[in-house]
mmCIF file of C-alpha atoms and ligand atoms in Angstrom:
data_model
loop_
_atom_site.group_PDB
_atom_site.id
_atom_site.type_symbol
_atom_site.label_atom_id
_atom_site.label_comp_id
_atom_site.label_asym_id
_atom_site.label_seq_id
_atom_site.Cartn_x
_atom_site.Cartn_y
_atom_site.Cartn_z
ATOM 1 C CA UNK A 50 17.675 -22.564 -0.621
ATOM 2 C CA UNK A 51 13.574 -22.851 -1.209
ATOM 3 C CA UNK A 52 12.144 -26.089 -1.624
ATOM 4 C CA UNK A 53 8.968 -27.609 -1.199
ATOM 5 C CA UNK A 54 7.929 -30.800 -0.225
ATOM 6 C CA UNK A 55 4.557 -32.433 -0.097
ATOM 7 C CA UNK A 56 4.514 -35.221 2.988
ATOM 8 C CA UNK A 57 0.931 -35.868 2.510
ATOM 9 C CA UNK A 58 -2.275 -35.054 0.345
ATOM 10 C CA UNK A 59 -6.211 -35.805 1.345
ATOM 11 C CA UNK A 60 -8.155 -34.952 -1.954
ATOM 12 C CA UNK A 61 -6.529 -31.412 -2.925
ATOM 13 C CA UNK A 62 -5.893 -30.593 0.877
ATOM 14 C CA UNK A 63 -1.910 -30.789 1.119
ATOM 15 C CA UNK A 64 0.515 -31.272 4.154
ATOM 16 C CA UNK A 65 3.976 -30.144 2.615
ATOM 17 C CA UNK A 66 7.181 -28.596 4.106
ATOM 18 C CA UNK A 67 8.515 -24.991 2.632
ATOM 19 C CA UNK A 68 12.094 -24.399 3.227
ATOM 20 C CA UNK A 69 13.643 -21.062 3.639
ATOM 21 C CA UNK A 70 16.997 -19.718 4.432
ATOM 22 C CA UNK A 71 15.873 -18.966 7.951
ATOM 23 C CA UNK A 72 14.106 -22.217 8.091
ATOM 24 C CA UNK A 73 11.518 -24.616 7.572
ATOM 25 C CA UNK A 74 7.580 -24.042 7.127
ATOM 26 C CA UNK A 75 5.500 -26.929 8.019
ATOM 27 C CA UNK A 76 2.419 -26.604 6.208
ATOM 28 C CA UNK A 77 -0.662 -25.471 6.157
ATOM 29 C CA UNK A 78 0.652 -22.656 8.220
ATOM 30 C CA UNK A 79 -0.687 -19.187 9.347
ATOM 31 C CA UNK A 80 1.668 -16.320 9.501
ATOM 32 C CA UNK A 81 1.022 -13.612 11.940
ATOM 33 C CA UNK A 82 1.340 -9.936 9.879
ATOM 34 C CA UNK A 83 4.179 -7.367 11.648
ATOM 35 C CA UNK A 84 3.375 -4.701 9.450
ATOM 36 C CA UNK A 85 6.212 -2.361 11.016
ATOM 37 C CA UNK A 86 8.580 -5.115 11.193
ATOM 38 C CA UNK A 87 5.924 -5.830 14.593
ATOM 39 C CA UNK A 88 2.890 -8.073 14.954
ATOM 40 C CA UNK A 89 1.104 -5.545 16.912
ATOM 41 C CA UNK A 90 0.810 -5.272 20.680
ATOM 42 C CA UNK A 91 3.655 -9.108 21.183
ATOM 43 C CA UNK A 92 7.383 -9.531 21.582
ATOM 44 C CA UNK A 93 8.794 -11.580 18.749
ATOM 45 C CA UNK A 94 9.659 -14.116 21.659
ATOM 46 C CA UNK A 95 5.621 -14.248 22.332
ATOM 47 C CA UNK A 96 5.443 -14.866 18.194
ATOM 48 C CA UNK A 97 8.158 -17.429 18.757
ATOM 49 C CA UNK A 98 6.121 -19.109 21.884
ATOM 50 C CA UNK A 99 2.907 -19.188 20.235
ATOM 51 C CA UNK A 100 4.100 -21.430 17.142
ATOM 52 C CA UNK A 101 4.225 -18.745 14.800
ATOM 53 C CA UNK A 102 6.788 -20.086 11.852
ATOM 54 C CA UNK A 103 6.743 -17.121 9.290
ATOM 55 C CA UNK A 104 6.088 -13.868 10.101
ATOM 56 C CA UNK A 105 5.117 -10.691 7.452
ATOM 57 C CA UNK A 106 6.385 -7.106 7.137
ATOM 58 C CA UNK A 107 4.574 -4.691 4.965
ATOM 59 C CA UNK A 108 6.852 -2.656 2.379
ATOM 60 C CA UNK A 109 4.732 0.410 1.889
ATOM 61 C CA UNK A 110 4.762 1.006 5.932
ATOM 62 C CA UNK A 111 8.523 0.116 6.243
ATOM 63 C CA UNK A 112 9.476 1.979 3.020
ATOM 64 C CA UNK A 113 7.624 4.710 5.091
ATOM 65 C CA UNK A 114 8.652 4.348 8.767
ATOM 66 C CA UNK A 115 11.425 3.958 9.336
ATOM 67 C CA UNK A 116 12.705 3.902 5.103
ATOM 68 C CA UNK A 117 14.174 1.050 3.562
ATOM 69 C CA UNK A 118 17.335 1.876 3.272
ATOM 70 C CA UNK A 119 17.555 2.707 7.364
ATOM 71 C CA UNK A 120 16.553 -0.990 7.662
ATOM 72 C CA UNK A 121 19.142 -2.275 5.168
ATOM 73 C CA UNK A 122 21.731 -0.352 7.409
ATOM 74 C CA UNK A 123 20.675 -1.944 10.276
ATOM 75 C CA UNK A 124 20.989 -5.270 9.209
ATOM 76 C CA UNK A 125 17.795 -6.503 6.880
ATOM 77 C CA UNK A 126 14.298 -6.818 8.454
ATOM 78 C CA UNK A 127 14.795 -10.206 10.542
ATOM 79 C CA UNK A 128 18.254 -8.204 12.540
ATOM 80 C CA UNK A 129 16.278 -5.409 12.930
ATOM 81 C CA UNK A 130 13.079 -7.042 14.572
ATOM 82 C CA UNK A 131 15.277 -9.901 16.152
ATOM 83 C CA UNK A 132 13.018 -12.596 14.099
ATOM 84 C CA UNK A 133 15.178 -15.541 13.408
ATOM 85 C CA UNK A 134 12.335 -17.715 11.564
ATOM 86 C CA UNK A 135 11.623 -16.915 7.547
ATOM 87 C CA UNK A 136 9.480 -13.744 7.041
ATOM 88 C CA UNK A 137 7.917 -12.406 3.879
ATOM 89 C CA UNK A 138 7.323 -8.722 3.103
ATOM 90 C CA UNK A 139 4.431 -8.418 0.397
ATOM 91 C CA UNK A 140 4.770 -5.787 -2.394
ATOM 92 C CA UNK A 141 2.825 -2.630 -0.791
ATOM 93 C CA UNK A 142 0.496 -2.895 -3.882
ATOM 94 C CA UNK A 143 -2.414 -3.422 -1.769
ATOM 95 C CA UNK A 144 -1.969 -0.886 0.354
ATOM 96 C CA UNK A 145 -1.323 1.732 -1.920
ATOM 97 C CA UNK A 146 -4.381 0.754 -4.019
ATOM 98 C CA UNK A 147 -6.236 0.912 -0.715
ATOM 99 C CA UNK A 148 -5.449 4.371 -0.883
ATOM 100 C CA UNK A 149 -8.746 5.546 -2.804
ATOM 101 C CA UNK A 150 -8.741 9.393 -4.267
ATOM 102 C CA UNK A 151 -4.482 9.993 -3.239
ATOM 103 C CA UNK A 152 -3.240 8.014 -5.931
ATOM 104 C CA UNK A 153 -3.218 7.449 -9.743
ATOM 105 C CA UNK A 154 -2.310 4.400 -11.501
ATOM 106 C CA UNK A 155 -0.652 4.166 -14.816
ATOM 107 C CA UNK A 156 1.253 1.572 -16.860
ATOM 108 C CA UNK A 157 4.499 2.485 -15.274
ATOM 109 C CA UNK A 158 3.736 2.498 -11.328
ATOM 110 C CA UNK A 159 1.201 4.198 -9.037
ATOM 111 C CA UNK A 160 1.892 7.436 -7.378
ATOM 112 C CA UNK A 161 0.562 8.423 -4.192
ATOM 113 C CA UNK A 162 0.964 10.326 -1.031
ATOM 114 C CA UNK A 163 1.778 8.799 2.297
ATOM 115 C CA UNK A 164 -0.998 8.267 4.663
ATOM 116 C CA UNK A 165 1.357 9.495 7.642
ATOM 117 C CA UNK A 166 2.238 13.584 6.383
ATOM 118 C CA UNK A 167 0.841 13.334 2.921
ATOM 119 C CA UNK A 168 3.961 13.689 0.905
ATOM 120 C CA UNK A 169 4.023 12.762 -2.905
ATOM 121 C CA UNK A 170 5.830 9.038 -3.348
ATOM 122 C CA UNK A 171 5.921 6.685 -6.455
ATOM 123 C CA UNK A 172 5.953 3.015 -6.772
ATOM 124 C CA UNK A 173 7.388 1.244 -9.978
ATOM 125 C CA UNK A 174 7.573 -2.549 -10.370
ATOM 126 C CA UNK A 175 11.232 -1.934 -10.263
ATOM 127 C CA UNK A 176 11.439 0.178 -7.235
ATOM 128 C CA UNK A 177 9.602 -2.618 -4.996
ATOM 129 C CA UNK A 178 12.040 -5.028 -5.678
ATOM 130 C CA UNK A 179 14.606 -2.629 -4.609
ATOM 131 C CA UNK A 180 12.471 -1.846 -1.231
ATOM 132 C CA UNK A 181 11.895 -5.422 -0.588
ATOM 133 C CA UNK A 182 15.811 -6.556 -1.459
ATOM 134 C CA UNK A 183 17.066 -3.924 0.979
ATOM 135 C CA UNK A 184 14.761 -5.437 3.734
ATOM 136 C CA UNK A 185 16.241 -8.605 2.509
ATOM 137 C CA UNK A 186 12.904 -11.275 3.733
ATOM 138 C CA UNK A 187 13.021 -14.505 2.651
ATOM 139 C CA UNK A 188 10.280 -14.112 0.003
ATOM 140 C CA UNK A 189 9.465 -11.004 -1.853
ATOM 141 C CA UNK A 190 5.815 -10.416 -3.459
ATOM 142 C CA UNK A 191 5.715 -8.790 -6.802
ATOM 143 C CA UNK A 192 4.011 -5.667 -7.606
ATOM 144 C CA UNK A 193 0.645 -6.210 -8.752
ATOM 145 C CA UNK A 194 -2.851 -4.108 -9.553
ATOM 146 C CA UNK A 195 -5.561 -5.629 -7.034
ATOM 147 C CA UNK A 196 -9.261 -4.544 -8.375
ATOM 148 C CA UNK A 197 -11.684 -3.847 -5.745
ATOM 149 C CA UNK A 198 -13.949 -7.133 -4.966
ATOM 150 C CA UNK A 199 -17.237 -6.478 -7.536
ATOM 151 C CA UNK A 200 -15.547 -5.237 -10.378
ATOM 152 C CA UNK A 201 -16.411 -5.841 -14.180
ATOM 153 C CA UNK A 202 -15.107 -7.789 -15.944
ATOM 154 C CA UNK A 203 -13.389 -5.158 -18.251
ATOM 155 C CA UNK A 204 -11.199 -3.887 -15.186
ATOM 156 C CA UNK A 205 -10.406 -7.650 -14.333
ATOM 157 C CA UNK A 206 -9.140 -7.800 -17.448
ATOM 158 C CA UNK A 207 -7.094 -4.237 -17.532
ATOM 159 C CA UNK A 208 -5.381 -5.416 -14.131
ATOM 160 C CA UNK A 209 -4.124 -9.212 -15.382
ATOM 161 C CA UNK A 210 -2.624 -7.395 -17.855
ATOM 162 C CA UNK A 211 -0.520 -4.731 -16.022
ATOM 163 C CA UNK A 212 -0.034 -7.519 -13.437
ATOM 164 C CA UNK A 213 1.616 -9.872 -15.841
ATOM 165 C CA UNK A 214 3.371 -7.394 -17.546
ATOM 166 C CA UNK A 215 4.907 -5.639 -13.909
ATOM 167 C CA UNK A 216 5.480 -9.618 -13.115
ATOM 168 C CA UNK A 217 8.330 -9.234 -15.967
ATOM 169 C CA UNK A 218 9.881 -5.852 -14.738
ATOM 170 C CA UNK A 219 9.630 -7.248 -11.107
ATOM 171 C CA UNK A 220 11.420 -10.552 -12.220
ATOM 172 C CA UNK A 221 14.085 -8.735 -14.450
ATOM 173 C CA UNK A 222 14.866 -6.216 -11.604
ATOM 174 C CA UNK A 223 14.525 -8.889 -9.248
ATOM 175 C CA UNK A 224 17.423 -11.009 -11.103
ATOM 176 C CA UNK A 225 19.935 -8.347 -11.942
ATOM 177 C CA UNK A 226 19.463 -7.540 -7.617
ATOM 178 C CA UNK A 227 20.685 -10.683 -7.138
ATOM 179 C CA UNK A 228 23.781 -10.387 -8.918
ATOM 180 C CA UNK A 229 24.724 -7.063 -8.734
ATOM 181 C CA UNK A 230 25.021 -7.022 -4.715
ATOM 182 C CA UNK A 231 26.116 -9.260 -2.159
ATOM 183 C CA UNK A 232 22.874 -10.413 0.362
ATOM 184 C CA UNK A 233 20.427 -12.222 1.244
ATOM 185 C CA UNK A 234 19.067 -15.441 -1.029
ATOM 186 C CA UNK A 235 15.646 -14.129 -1.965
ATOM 187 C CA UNK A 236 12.808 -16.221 -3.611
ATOM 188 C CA UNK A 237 9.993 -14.048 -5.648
ATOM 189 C CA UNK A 238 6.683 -14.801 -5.874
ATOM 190 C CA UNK A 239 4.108 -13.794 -8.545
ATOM 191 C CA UNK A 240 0.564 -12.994 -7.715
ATOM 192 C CA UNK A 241 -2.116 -14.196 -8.996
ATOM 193 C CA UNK A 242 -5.423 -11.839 -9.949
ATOM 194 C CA UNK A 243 -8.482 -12.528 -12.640
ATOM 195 C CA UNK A 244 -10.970 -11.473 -9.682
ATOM 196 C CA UNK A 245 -13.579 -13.960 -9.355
ATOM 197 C CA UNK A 246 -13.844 -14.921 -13.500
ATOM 198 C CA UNK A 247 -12.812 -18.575 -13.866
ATOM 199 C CA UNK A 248 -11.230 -18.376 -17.496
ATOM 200 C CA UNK A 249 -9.066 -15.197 -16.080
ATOM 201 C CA UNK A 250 -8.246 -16.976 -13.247
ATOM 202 C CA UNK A 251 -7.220 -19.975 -15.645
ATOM 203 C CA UNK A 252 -5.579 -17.718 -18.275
ATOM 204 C CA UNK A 253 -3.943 -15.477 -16.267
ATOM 205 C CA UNK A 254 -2.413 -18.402 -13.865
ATOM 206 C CA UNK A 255 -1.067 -19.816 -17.619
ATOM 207 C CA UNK A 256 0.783 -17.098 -18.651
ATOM 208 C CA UNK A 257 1.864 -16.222 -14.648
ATOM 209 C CA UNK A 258 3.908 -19.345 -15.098
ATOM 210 C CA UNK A 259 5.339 -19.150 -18.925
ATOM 211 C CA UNK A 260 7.099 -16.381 -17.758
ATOM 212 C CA UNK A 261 9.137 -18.355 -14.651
ATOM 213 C CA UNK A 262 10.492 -21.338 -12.603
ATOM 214 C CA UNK A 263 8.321 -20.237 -9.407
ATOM 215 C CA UNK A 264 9.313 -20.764 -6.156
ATOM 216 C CA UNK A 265 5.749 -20.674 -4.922
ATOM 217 C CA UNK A 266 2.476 -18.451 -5.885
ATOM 218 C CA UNK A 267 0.755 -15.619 -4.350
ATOM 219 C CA UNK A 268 -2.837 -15.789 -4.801
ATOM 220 C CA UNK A 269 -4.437 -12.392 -4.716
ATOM 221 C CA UNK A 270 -7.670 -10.271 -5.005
ATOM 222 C CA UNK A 271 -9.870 -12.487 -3.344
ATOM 223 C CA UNK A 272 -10.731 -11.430 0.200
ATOM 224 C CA UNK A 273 -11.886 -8.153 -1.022
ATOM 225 C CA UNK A 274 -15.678 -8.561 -1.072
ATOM 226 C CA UNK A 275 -16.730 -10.763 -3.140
ATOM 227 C CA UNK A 276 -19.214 -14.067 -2.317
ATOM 228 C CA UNK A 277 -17.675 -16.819 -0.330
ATOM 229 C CA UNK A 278 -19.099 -19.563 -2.645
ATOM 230 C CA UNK A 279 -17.138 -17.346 -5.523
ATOM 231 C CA UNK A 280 -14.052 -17.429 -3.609
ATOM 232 C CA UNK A 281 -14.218 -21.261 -3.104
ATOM 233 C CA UNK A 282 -14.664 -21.925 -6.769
ATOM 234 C CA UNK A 283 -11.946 -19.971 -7.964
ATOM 235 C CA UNK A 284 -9.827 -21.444 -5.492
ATOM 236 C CA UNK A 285 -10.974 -25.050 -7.006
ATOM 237 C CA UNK A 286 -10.100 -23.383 -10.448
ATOM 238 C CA UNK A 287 -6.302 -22.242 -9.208
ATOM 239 C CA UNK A 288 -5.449 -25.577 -7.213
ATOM 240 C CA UNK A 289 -6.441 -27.492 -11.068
ATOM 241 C CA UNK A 290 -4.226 -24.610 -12.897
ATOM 242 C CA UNK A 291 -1.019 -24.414 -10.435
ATOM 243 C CA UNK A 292 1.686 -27.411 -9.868
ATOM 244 C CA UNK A 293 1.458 -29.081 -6.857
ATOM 245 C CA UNK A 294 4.964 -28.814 -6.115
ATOM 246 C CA UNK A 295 5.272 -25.589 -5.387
ATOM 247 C CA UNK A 296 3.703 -23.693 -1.852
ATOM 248 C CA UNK A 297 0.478 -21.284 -2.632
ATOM 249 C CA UNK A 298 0.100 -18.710 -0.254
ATOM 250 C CA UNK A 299 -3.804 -17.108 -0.228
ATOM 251 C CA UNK A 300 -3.414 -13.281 0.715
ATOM 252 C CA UNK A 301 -5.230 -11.626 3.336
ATOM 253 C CA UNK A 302 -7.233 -14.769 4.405
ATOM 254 C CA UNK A 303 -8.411 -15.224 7.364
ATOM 255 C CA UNK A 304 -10.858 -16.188 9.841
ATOM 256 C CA UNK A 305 -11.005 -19.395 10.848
ATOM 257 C CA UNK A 306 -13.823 -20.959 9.066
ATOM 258 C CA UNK A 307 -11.909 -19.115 6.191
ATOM 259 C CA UNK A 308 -8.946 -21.090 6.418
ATOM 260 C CA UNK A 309 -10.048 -24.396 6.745
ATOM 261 C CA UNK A 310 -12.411 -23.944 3.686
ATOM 262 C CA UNK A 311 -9.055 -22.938 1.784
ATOM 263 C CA UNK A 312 -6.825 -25.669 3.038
ATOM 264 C CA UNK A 313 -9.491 -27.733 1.609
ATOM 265 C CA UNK A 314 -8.778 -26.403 -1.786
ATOM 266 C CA UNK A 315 -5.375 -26.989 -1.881
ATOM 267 C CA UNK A 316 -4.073 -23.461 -0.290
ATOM 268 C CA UNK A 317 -1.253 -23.943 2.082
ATOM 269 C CA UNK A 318 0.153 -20.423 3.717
ATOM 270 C CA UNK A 319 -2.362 -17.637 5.057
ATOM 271 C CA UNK A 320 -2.164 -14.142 6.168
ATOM 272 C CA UNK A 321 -4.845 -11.818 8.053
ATOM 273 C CA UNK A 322 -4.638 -8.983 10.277
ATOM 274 C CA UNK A 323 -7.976 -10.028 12.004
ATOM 275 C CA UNK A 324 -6.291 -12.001 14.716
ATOM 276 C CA UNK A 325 -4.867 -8.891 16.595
ATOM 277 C CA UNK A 326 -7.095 -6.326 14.733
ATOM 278 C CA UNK A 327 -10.240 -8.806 16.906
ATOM 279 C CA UNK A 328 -8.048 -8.691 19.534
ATOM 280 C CA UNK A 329 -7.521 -5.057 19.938
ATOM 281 C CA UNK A 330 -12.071 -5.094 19.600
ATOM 282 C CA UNK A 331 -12.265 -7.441 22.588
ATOM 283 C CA UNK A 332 -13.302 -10.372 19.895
ATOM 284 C CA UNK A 333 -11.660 -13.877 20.007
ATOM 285 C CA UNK A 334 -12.239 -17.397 18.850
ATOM 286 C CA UNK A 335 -13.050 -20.425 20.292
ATOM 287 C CA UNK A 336 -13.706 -23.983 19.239
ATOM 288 C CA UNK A 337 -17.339 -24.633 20.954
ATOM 289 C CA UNK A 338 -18.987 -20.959 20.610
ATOM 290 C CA UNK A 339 -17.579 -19.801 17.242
ATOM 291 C CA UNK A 340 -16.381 -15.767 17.855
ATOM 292 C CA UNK A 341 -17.109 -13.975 20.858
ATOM 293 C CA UNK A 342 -16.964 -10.534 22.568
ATOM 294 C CA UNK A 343 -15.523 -10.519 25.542
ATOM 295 C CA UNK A 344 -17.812 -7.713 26.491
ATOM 296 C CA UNK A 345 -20.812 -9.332 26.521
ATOM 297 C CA UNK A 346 -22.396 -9.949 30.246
ATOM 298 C CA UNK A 347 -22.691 -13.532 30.163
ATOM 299 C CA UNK A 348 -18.752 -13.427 30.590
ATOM 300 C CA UNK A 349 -19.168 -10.656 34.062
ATOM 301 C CA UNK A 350 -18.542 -13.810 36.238
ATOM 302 C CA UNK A 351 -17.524 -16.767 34.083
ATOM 303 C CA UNK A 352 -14.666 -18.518 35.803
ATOM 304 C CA UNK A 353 -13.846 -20.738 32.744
ATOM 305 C CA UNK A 354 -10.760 -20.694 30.108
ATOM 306 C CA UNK A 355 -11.513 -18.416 26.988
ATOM 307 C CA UNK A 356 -11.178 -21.925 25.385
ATOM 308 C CA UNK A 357 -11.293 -25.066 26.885
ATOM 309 C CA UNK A 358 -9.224 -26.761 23.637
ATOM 310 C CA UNK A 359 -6.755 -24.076 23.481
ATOM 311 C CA UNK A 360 -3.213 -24.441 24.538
ATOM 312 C CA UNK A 361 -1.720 -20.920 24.568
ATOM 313 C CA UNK A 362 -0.564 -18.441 27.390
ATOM 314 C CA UNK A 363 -3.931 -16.640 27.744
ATOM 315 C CA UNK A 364 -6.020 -19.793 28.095
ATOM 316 C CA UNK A 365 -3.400 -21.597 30.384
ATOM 317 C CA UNK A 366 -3.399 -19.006 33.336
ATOM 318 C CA UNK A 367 -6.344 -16.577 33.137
ATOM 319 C CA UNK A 368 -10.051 -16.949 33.196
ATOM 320 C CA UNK A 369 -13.252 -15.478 31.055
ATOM 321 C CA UNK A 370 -14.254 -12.881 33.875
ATOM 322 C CA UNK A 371 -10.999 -11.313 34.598
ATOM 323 C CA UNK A 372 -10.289 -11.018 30.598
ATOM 324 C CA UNK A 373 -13.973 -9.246 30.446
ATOM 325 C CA UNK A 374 -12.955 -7.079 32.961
ATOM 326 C CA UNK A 375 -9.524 -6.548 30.817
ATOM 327 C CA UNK A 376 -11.496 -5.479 27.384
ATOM 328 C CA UNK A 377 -13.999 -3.325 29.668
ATOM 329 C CA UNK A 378 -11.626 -1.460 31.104
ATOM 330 C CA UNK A 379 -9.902 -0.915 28.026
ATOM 331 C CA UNK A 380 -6.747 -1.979 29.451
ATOM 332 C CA UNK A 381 -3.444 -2.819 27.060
ATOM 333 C CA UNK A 382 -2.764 -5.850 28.503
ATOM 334 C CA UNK A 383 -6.421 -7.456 26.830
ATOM 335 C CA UNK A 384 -5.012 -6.285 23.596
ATOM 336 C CA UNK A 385 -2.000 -8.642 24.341
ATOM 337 C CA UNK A 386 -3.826 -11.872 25.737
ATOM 338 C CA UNK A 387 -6.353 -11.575 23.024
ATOM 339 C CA UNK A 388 -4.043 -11.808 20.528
ATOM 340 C CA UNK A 389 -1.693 -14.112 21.636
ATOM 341 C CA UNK A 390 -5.066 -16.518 22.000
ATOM 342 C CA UNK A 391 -6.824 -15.210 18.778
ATOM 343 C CA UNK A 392 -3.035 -16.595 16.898
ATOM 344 C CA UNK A 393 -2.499 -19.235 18.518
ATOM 345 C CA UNK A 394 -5.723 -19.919 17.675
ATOM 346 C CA UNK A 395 -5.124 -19.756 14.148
ATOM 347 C CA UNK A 396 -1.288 -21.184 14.203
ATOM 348 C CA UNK A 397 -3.074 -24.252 16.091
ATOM 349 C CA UNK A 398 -5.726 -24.847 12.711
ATOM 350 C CA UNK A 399 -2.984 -25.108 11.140
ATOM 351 C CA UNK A 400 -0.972 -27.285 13.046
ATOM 352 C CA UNK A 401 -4.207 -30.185 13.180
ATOM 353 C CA UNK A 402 -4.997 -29.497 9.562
ATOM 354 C CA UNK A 403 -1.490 -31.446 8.938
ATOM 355 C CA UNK A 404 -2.110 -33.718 11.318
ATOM 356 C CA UNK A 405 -4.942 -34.939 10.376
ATOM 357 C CA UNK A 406 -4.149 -34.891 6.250
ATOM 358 C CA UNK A 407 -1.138 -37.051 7.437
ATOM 359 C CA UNK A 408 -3.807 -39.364 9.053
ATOM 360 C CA UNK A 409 -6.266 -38.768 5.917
ATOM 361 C CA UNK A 410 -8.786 -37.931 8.655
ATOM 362 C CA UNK A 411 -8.965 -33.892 7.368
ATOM 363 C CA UNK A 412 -12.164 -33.758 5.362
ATOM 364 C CA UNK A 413 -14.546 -36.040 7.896
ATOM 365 C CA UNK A 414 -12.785 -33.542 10.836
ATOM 366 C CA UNK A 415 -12.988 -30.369 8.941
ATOM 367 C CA UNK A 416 -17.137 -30.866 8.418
ATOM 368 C CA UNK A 417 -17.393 -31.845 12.181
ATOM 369 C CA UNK A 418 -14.701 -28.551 12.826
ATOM 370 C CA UNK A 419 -16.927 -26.361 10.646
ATOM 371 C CA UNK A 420 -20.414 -27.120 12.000
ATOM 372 C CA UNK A 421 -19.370 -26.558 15.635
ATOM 373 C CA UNK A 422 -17.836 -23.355 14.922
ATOM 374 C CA UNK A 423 -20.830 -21.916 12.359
ATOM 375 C CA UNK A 424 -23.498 -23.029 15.131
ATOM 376 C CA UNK A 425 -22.278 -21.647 17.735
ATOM 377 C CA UNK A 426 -20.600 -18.537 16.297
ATOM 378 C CA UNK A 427 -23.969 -17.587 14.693
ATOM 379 C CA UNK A 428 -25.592 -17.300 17.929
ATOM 380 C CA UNK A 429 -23.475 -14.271 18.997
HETATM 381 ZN ZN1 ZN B 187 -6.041 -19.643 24.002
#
């Protein structure tokens, strides 16, 4: 049911195919994030329209709102939200981590207390599996301790371990799911941590795959505040420690400069709420300026496409000025145009990436891509 397939490489930049049960993921791809089973503000037939492939749902706010097993009921995640393509939920682990001074970790889980009423909840390994099998995505993202960007080296250390050794409970939980009960085919994915510290990174990606035939890898705490030139060199540290026949998906990344320095390295599935979080902050992305507010004055009478290059719904019909006048007026329906553009946007990086590593043409058009964007962007 999972299978991946490389159609191309262009020195560790790869153009590959993942294959789901709900279909097939040309990569490098960007998946828009529906953390309530929505991608905020669209209709899953805009997600559909705009090229989106695989979409995300969060665990910790489904497991909250509505509950898992309401979902289950209902059908699994993709009957629920109506989205036929694959989806992924990821394991919650971030987000209960996020949530500094109403939690405590320990070997066994992390309790906390929902950010919506307050009440007292606890996550195991185990129990995540559970969550994520009753949603019943396509892949499932094992529990894992994510370190804040900056850390020591000592707590790097403390959370590879508990990773790897949750990455067994998950796995063991995650098998006897599959047998016990009929549903969906599932694939897990383990995720990687060892912060920015290249012989964690190395060690820890060893022992990630002693323990399993992986259907693909989740590369995690990076993102979280550390150096850019430290993420790209632990990325070029992963794409020499992880087989090249298997998809790598780089969490929470990104921005658009982001992703094109990762596809470079070998990554080849992305996810980042900045797309409609911009969107909703009357910021989007273009190919000649780099990122722009909308509110700025320049735009008060600018009778031009938000971008020229782009071929989605917002850039087909309506014009700079009347989107300006959108974000000023703080109307709903900027939220909406924004973020169909600011995806597209991202879905469309992804879509030339291939292209052009099928061509072998990436690394001469990524520079070109790069310098545009940076030059222009940094004059906002
Ligand atoms: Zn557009």
């Amino acid at each position: 049911m999972f299978d991946f397939t490389l159609d191309a490489a262009e020195g560790s930049a790869r153009a590959g195919r993942f294959t789901t049960p709900h279909g097939e993921i040309p990569t490098p791809s960007f998946m828009p994030v529906g953390t309530l089973g929505t991608v905020k503000a669209l209709s899953m037939e805009e997600v559909e329209a705009l090229g989106a492939r695989m979409v995300l749902a969060n665990t910790y706010h489904l497991y909250l709102r509505p509950g898992h097993e309401l979902v289950r009921s209902l059908g699994g995640v993709h009957e629920f939200s109506r989205w036929r393509g694959p989806m992924l939920t990821d394991s919650g682990g971030y987000q209960v981590f996020s949530l500094a001074g109403t939690r405590r970790i320990h070997d066994d889980g992390v309790e906390f207390k929902s950010h919506i009423d307050g009440s007292a909840h606890s996550f195991t390994p185990e129990f995540v599996m559970e969550i994520q099998r009753a949603l019943g995505a396509d892949v499932v993202m094992a529990f894992d301790e994510c370190p804040p960007g900056g850390c020591d080296r000592a707590t790097a250390e403390r959370a590879c371990a508990r990773t790897l050794a949750w990455l067994e409970r998950c796995a063991k939980r995650f098998g006897e799911l599959g047998c016990e009960e009929p549903g969906p085919s599932q694939a897990l994915f383990p995720v990687l941590q060892g912060n920015v510290f290249d012989d964690l990174r190395d060690e820890h990606a060893r022992r990630v795959r002693e323990l399993g035939e992986w259907a693909g890898f989740g590369i995690g705490g990076l993102s979280v505040g550390e150096a850019k030139p430290d993420m790209w060199r632990t990325l070029e540290v992963l794409d020499d420690a992880l087989p090249t026949d298997r998809p790598r998906y780089l969490m929470g990344v990104g921005y658009p400069d982001d992703l094109l320095e990762a596809i470079a390295r070998g990554c080849d599935l992305f996810d980042c709420v900045a797309p409609t979080r911009n969107a909703r902050h009357g910021t989007a992305w273009t190919s000649e300026e780099g990122q722009v507010n909308l509110k700025a004055a320049r735009f008060r009478d600018d009778t031009g496409p938000l971008d020229a290059a782009c071929d989605c719904a917002t850039c087909g019909r309506y014009d700079r000025a009347y989107l300006r006048h959108l974000v000023v007026a703080g109307e709903w329906l900027a939220m909406r145009l924004l973020s169909i553009h600011n995806l597209r946007f991202l879905v469309r990086l992804g879509e030339e990436a291939r292209s052009r590593i099928g061509e072998g043409s990436f690394d001469g058009w990524r520079r070109d891509w790069l310098q545009r964007y940076r030059k222009e962007g940094s004059r906002q």
